Amino acid sequence: MVKKLYSAMEIDLKTRVALWYRRRLHRRQSSGKAVKLSLSKDRLRSILFFLPDKIEHIRIVEYFIKSISHSELNGTEIRFLCSQKAGTRYLKLINTGIQMYNEEGLDQWGLPQFPLENRICKLNAEGIADLDPEFNPVHACLARASNASIRIGFDSRLADYYYNVTLELKEAAFLEKSYLKMEQLLGLA
């Protein structure tokens, strides 16, 4: 049996109940949807990356962002989303396309309020990639609300409810390889 390194994030009981309730509300929306890589058939037109908050993950994500900026995007629009507390670190690296949310956009359970979900939905991203190796309830709810045809996240107990592609992470050293796999799945590599 493989120990899942990052899937053990502790989520308090009230947030678990709120996540369960939201999944029940949204269950009828996405049950029969087929996964398409792109509506334009060649490449994804727009991709939204969710960026992690923890400093140890930010360091690795910085290399990933640099590799994306040096790759051939061929018309794919890249955007990023992060919390405002982590945003100051990312602003040094990302010039454009970064969206931030703060505590005011979250409800009493720490989950996104509907105006924040609508803001993400209006971005019309065809692909969502959560770069946070730990399950982040805010990112998960926003991924589901986005209606993106491909939603990639890391494997955890709850990930299957929010992402239609999950990547298993066995060791911290392989996080870079997982990011490379995301790039390949999104057609950026």
CSV table of C-alpha atoms in Angstrom, one decimal:
chain,number,residue,atom,x,y,z
A,1,MET,CA,0.0,0.0,0.0
A,2,VAL,CA,1.3,3.4,-1.0
A,3,LYS,CA,1.2,6.2,1.6
A,4,LYS,CA,-0.3,9.3,0.0
A,5,LEU,CA,2.1,12.0,1.0
A,6,TYR,CA,-0.1,15.2,0.6
A,7,SER,CA,-3.6,13.9,0.9
A,8,ALA,CA,-3.7,14.0,4.7
A,9,MET,CA,-4.6,17.7,5.1
A,10,GLU,CA,-6.9,18.0,8.0
A,11,ILE,CA,-10.2,19.6,7.2
A,12,ASP,CA,-12.4,20.5,10.2
A,13,LEU,CA,-15.8,19.0,10.6
A,14,LYS,CA,-17.9,22.0,9.6
A,15,THR,CA,-16.0,22.4,6.4
A,16,ARG,CA,-16.4,18.7,5.6
A,17,VAL,CA,-20.1,19.0,6.1
A,18,ALA,CA,-20.2,22.1,3.8
A,19,LEU,CA,-18.2,20.3,1.1
A,20,TRP,CA,-20.5,17.3,1.3
A,21,TYR,CA,-23.6,19.6,1.0
A,22,ARG,CA,-22.1,21.4,-2.0
A,23,ARG,CA,-21.3,18.1,-3.7
A,24,ARG,CA,-24.9,17.0,-3.2
A,25,LEU,CA,-26.2,20.3,-4.7
A,26,HIS,CA,-23.9,20.1,-7.8
A,27,ARG,CA,-24.2,16.3,-8.3
A,28,ARG,CA,-26.9,16.5,-11.0
A,29,GLN,CA,-24.9,19.1,-13.1
A,30,SER,CA,-21.7,17.2,-14.0
A,31,SER,CA,-22.5,13.5,-13.8
A,32,GLY,CA,-22.7,12.7,-17.5
A,33,LYS,CA,-20.3,15.1,-19.0
A,34,ALA,CA,-17.6,13.7,-21.3
A,35,VAL,CA,-14.1,15.0,-21.1
A,36,LYS,CA,-12.9,16.9,-24.1
A,37,LEU,CA,-9.5,18.4,-24.3
A,38,SER,CA,-10.6,21.5,-26.2
A,39,LEU,CA,-13.6,23.0,-27.8
A,40,SER,CA,-11.3,24.2,-30.6
A,41,LYS,CA,-10.1,20.6,-31.2
A,42,ASP,CA,-6.4,21.6,-31.4
A,43,ARG,CA,-5.3,23.0,-28.1
A,44,LEU,CA,-7.0,24.4,-25.0
A,45,ARG,CA,-7.8,28.0,-25.6
A,46,SER,CA,-7.5,29.0,-21.9
A,47,ILE,CA,-6.0,27.3,-18.9
A,48,LEU,CA,-6.4,28.5,-15.3
A,49,PHE,CA,-3.7,27.3,-12.8
A,50,PHE,CA,-4.5,27.3,-9.1
A,51,LEU,CA,-1.3,28.2,-7.1
A,52,PRO,CA,-0.5,26.8,-3.6
A,53,ASP,CA,-0.1,28.9,-0.5
A,54,LYS,CA,2.6,27.1,1.4
A,55,ILE,CA,6.1,28.4,0.9
A,56,GLU,CA,7.7,25.0,0.4
A,57,HIS,CA,5.3,24.4,-2.5
A,58,ILE,CA,5.7,27.9,-3.9
A,59,ARG,CA,9.4,27.3,-4.5
A,60,ILE,CA,8.8,24.3,-6.8
A,61,VAL,CA,5.8,26.0,-8.5
A,62,GLU,CA,8.1,28.9,-9.4
A,63,TYR,CA,10.2,26.6,-11.6
A,64,PHE,CA,7.0,25.3,-13.2
A,65,ILE,CA,5.8,28.8,-14.0
A,66,LYS,CA,9.1,29.7,-15.6
A,67,SER,CA,9.0,26.6,-17.8
A,68,ILE,CA,5.5,27.5,-19.0
A,69,SER,CA,6.6,31.1,-19.8
A,70,HIS,CA,9.4,29.6,-22.0
A,71,SER,CA,7.2,27.1,-23.8
A,72,GLU,CA,5.4,27.5,-27.1
A,73,LEU,CA,1.8,28.4,-26.1
A,74,ASN,CA,0.4,28.7,-29.7
A,75,GLY,CA,-2.5,31.0,-28.6
A,76,THR,CA,-3.3,29.3,-25.3
A,77,GLU,CA,-4.2,31.9,-22.7
A,78,ILE,CA,-2.7,31.2,-19.3
A,79,ARG,CA,-4.1,32.6,-16.1
A,80,PHE,CA,-3.3,32.0,-12.5
A,81,LEU,CA,-5.3,32.1,-9.3
A,82,CYS,CA,-4.0,32.3,-5.7
A,83,SER,CA,-4.9,33.7,-2.3
A,84,GLN,CA,-4.0,37.2,-1.7
A,85,LYS,CA,-1.5,36.2,1.1
A,86,ALA,CA,0.5,34.1,-1.4
A,87,GLY,CA,0.0,36.6,-4.2
A,88,THR,CA,2.8,38.9,-3.2
A,89,ARG,CA,5.3,36.1,-3.7
A,90,TYR,CA,3.8,35.2,-7.2
A,91,LEU,CA,3.6,38.9,-8.4
A,92,LYS,CA,7.4,39.0,-8.6
A,93,LEU,CA,7.2,36.1,-11.1
A,94,ILE,CA,4.0,36.6,-13.0
A,95,ASN,CA,3.4,39.8,-14.8
A,96,THR,CA,-0.1,39.4,-16.2
A,97,GLY,CA,-3.0,37.0,-15.9
A,98,ILE,CA,-3.0,36.6,-12.1
A,99,GLN,CA,-6.3,36.7,-10.2
A,100,MET,CA,-6.4,36.8,-6.4
A,101,TYR,CA,-9.0,36.1,-3.8
A,102,ASN,CA,-9.0,37.1,-0.1
A,103,GLU,CA,-10.9,36.0,3.0
A,104,GLU,CA,-13.8,38.3,2.1
A,105,GLY,CA,-14.6,36.0,-0.9
A,106,LEU,CA,-15.0,33.0,1.4
A,107,ASP,CA,-17.9,32.1,3.6
A,108,GLN,CA,-17.9,31.1,7.3
A,109,TRP,CA,-16.8,27.6,6.4
A,110,GLY,CA,-13.8,28.9,4.5
A,111,LEU,CA,-15.3,27.9,1.1
A,112,PRO,CA,-15.8,30.3,-1.9
A,113,GLN,CA,-18.9,32.4,-1.9
A,114,PHE,CA,-21.0,32.5,-5.1
A,115,PRO,CA,-19.7,35.8,-6.4
A,116,LEU,CA,-16.1,34.3,-6.4
A,117,GLU,CA,-17.4,31.1,-8.1
A,118,ASN,CA,-19.1,33.2,-10.7
A,119,ARG,CA,-16.0,35.3,-11.3
A,120,ILE,CA,-14.0,32.0,-12.0
A,121,CYS,CA,-16.8,30.7,-14.2
A,122,LYS,CA,-16.8,33.8,-16.3
A,123,LEU,CA,-13.2,33.2,-17.2
A,124,ASN,CA,-14.4,30.4,-19.4
A,125,ALA,CA,-11.3,28.3,-18.8
A,126,GLU,CA,-11.3,25.1,-20.8
A,127,GLY,CA,-8.7,23.6,-18.5
A,128,ILE,CA,-8.1,23.9,-14.8
A,129,ALA,CA,-4.9,22.6,-13.1
A,130,ASP,CA,-4.6,22.7,-9.3
A,131,LEU,CA,-0.8,22.9,-8.6
A,132,ASP,CA,-1.3,22.6,-4.8
A,133,PRO,CA,-0.2,19.0,-3.9
A,134,GLU,CA,-2.4,19.2,-0.7
A,135,PHE,CA,-6.2,19.1,-1.1
A,136,ASN,CA,-7.4,22.7,-0.9
A,137,PRO,CA,-11.2,23.0,-0.4
A,138,VAL,CA,-11.3,26.5,-2.0
A,139,HIS,CA,-9.5,25.4,-5.1
A,140,ALA,CA,-11.6,22.2,-5.3
A,141,CYS,CA,-14.9,24.2,-5.2
A,142,LEU,CA,-13.7,26.7,-7.7
A,143,ALA,CA,-12.5,23.9,-10.1
A,144,ARG,CA,-16.0,22.4,-9.9
A,145,ALA,CA,-17.7,25.8,-10.4
A,146,SER,CA,-15.6,26.6,-13.4
A,147,ASN,CA,-17.3,24.1,-15.7
A,148,ALA,CA,-14.0,23.5,-17.4
A,149,SER,CA,-13.9,20.3,-19.5
A,150,ILE,CA,-10.7,19.1,-18.0
A,151,ARG,CA,-9.9,19.6,-14.3
A,152,ILE,CA,-6.6,18.2,-13.0
A,153,GLY,CA,-5.6,17.9,-9.4
A,154,PHE,CA,-3.6,15.7,-7.0
A,155,ASP,CA,-5.1,12.5,-5.7
A,156,SER,CA,-6.7,12.6,-2.2
A,157,ARG,CA,-9.8,11.2,-0.5
A,158,LEU,CA,-12.0,14.0,-1.9
A,159,ALA,CA,-10.3,14.8,-5.2
A,160,ASP,CA,-12.5,12.5,-7.3
A,161,TYR,CA,-15.5,14.7,-6.5
A,162,TYR,CA,-13.9,17.8,-8.0
A,163,TYR,CA,-11.3,16.8,-10.6
A,164,ASN,CA,-11.8,14.5,-13.6
A,165,VAL,CA,-8.1,13.8,-13.8
A,166,THR,CA,-6.1,13.1,-10.7
A,167,LEU,CA,-2.3,12.6,-10.4
A,168,GLU,CA,-0.9,10.3,-7.7
A,169,LEU,CA,2.0,11.8,-5.8
A,170,LYS,CA,4.2,9.3,-4.0
A,171,GLU,CA,7.1,11.3,-2.9
A,172,ALA,CA,7.9,15.0,-2.6
A,173,ALA,CA,10.9,14.6,-4.9
A,174,PHE,CA,8.5,13.6,-7.8
A,175,LEU,CA,6.4,16.8,-7.6
A,176,GLU,CA,8.3,18.3,-10.5
A,177,LYS,CA,7.5,15.2,-12.6
A,178,SER,CA,3.8,15.6,-11.7
A,179,TYR,CA,3.9,19.1,-12.9
A,180,LEU,CA,5.5,18.0,-16.2
A,181,LYS,CA,2.7,15.4,-16.5
A,182,MET,CA,0.2,18.2,-16.1
A,183,GLU,CA,1.9,20.2,-18.8
A,184,GLN,CA,1.7,17.2,-21.1
A,185,LEU,CA,-2.0,16.6,-20.4
A,186,LEU,CA,-2.8,20.2,-21.1
A,187,GLY,CA,-0.8,20.2,-24.3
A,188,LEU,CA,1.8,22.7,-23.1
A,189,ALA,CA,4.9,20.5,-23.3
